[in-house]
PDB file of C-alpha atoms in Angstrom:
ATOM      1  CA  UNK Y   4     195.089  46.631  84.602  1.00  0.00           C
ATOM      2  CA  UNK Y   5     193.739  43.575  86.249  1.00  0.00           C
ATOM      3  CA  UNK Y   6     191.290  45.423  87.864  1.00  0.00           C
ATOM      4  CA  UNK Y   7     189.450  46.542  84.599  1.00  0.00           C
ATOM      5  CA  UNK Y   8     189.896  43.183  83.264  1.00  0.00           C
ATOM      6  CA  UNK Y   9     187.468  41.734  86.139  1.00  0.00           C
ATOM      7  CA  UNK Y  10     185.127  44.758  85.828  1.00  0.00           C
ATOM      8  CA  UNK Y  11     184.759  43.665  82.275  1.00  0.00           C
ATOM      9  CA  UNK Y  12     184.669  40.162  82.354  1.00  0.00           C
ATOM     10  CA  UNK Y  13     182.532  39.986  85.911  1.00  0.00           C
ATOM     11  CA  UNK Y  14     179.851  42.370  84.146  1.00  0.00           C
ATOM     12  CA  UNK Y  15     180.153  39.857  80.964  1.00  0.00           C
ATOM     13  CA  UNK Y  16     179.362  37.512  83.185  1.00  0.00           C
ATOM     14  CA  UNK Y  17     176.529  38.844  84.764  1.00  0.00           C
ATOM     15  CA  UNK Y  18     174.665  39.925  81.473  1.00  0.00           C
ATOM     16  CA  UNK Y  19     174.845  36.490  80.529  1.00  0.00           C
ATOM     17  CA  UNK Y  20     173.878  35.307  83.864  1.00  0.00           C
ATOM     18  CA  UNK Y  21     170.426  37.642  83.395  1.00  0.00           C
ATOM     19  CA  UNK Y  22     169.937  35.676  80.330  1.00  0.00           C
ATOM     20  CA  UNK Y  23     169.906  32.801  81.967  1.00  0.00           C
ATOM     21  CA  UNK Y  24     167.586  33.275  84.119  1.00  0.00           C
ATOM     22  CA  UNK Y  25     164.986  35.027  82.017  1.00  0.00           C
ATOM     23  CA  UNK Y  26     165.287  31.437  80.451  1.00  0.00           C
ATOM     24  CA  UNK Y  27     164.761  29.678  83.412  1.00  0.00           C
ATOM     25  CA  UNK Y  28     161.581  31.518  84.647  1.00  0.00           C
ATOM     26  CA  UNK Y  29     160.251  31.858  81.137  1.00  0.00           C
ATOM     27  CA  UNK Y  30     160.934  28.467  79.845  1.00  0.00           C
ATOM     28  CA  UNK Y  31     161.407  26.203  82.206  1.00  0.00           C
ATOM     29  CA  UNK Y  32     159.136  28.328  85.026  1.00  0.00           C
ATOM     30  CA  UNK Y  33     162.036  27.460  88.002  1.00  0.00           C
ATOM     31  CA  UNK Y  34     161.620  30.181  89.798  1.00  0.00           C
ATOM     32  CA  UNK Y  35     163.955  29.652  93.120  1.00  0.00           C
ATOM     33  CA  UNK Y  36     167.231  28.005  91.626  1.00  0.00           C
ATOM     34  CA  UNK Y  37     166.767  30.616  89.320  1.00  0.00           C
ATOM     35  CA  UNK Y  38     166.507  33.613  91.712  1.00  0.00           C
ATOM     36  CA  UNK Y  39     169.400  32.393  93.829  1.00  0.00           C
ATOM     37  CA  UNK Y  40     171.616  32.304  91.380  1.00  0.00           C
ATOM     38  CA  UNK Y  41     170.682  35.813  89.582  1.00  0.00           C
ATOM     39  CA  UNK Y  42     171.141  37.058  93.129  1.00  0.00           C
ATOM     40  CA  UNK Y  43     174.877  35.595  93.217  1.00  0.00           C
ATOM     41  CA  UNK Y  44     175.776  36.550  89.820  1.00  0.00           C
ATOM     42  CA  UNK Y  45     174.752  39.958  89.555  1.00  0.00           C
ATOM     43  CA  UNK Y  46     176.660  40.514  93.431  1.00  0.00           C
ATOM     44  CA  UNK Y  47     179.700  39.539  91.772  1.00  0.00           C
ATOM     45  CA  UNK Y  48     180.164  42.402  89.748  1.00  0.00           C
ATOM     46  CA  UNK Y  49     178.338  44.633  92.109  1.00  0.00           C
ATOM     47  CA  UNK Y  50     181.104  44.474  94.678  1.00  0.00           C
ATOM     48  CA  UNK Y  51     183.944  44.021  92.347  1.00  0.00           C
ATOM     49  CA  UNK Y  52     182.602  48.051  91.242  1.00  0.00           C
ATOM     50  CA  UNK Y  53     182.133  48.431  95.216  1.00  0.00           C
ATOM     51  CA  UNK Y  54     186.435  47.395  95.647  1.00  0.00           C
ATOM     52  CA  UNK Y  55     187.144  49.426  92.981  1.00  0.00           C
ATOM     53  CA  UNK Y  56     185.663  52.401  94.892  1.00  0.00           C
ATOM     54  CA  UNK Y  57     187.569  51.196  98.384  1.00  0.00           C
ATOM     55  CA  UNK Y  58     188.877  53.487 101.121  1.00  0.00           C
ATOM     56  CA  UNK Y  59     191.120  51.573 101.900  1.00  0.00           C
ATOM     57  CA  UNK Y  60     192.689  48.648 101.007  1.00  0.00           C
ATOM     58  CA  UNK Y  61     191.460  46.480 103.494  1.00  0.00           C
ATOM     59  CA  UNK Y  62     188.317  47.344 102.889  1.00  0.00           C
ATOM     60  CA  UNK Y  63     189.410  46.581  98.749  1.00  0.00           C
ATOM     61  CA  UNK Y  64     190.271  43.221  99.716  1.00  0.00           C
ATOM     62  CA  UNK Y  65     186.999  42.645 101.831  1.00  0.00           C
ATOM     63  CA  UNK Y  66     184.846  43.493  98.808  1.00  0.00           C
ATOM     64  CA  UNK Y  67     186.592  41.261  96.727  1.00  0.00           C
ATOM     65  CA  UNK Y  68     186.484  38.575  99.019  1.00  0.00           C
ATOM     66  CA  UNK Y  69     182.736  38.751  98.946  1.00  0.00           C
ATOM     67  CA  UNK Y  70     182.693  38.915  95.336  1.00  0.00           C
ATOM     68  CA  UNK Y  71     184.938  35.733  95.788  1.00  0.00           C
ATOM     69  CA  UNK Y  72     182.431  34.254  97.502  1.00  0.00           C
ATOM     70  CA  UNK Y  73     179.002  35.262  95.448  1.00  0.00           C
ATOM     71  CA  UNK Y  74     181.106  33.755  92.602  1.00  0.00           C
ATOM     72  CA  UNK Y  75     181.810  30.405  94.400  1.00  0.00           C
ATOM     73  CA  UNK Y  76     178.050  30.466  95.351  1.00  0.00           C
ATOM     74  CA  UNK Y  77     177.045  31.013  91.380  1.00  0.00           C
ATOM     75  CA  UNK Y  78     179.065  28.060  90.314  1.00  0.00           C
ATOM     76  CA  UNK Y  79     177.279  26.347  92.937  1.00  0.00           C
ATOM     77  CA  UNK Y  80     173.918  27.146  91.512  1.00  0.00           C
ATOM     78  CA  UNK Y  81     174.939  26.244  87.610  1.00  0.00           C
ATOM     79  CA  UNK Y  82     176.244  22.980  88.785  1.00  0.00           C
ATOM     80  CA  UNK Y  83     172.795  22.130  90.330  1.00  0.00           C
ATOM     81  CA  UNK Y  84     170.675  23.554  87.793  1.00  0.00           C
ATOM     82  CA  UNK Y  85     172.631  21.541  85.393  1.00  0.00           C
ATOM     83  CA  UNK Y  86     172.405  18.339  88.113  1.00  0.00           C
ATOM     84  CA  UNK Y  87     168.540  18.884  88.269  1.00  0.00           C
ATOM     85  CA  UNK Y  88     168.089  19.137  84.339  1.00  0.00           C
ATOM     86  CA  UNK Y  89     166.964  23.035  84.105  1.00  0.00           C
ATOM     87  CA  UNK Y  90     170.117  23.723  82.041  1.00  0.00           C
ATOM     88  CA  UNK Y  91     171.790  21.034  79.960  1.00  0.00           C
ATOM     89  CA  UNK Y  92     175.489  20.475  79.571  1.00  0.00           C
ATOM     90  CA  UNK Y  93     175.688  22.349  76.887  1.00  0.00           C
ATOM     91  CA  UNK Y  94     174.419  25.519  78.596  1.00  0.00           C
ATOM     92  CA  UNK Y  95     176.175  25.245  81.683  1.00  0.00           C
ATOM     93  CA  UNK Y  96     179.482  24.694  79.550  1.00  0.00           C
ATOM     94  CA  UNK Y  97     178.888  28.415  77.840  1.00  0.00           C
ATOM     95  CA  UNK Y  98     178.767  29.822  81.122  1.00  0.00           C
ATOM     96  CA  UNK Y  99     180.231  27.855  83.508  1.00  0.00           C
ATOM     97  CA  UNK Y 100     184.417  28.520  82.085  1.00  0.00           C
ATOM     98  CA  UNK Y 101     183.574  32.198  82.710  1.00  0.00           C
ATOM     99  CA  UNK Y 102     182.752  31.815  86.152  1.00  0.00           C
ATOM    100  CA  UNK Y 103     185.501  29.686  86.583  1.00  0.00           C
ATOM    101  CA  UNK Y 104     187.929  32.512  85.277  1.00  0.00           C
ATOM    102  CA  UNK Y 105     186.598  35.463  87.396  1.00  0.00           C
ATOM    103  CA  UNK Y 106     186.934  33.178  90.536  1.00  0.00           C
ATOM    104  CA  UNK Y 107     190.930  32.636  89.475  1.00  0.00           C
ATOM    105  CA  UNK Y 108     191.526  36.400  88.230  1.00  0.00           C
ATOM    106  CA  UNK Y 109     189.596  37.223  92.028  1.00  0.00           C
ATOM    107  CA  UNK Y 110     191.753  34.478  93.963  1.00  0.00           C
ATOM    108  CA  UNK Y 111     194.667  36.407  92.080  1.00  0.00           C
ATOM    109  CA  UNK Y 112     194.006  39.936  92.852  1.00  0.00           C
ATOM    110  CA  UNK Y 113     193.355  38.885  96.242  1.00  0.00           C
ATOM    111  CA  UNK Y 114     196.355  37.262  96.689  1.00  0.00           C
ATOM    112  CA  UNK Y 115     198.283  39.920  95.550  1.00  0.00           C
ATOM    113  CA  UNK Y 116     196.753  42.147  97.532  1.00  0.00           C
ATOM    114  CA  UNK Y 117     197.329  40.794 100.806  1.00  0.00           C
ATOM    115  CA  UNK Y 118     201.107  40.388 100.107  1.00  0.00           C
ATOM    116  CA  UNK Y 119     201.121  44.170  98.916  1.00  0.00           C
ATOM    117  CA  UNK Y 120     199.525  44.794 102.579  1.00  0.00           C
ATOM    118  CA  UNK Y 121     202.040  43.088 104.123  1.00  0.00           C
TER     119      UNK Y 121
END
């Protein structure tokens, strides 16, 4: 069940994510905050769908360890665009919660997962 739940909500995230940064090169013409973080937004998803499809389940738990990371990375990139004034507060607050709650549901599944493998 959870694992649908971050499929959906990680591919939520990175549709709005794209929007984003269409803004950003667009409107405000950043185009390497911008980049960086449609790189690390769009990965998240991409290798939740990648653990989905594990072998094994080390190899499920690697994945989403990645994805753990690209989503770290992503917050990482909204807090400075919001720092350096490309996105206001109010932009990085309708985005921002979402990361937030694939990186817990990740941390969760994760967790989970390595006590199953025990």
């Amino acid at each position: 069940m959870s694992q649908s739940i971050i499929k959906i909500k990680s591919f939520e995230l990175a549709v709005l994510g794209v929007s984003y940064y269409k803004n950003l090169i667009d409107k405000k013409k950043e185009y390497v905050l911008s980049k960086q973080f449609l790189r690390s937004v769009t990965s998240v998803g991409a290798n939740i769908r990648e653990a989905i499809n594990a072998q094994c389940k080390a190899d499920f738990i690697h994945k989403l360890s990645i994805s753990q990371k690209e989503c770290d990375e992503t917050m990482y990139w909204l807090e400075l665009l919001k720092e350096t004034n490309y996105i206001t507060v109010d932009e990085f607050n309708s985005i921002y919660p979402q990361c937030n709650e694939v990186l817990k549901i990740l941390r969760s599944i994760i967790i989970t997962s390595k006590k199953n493998n025990s």
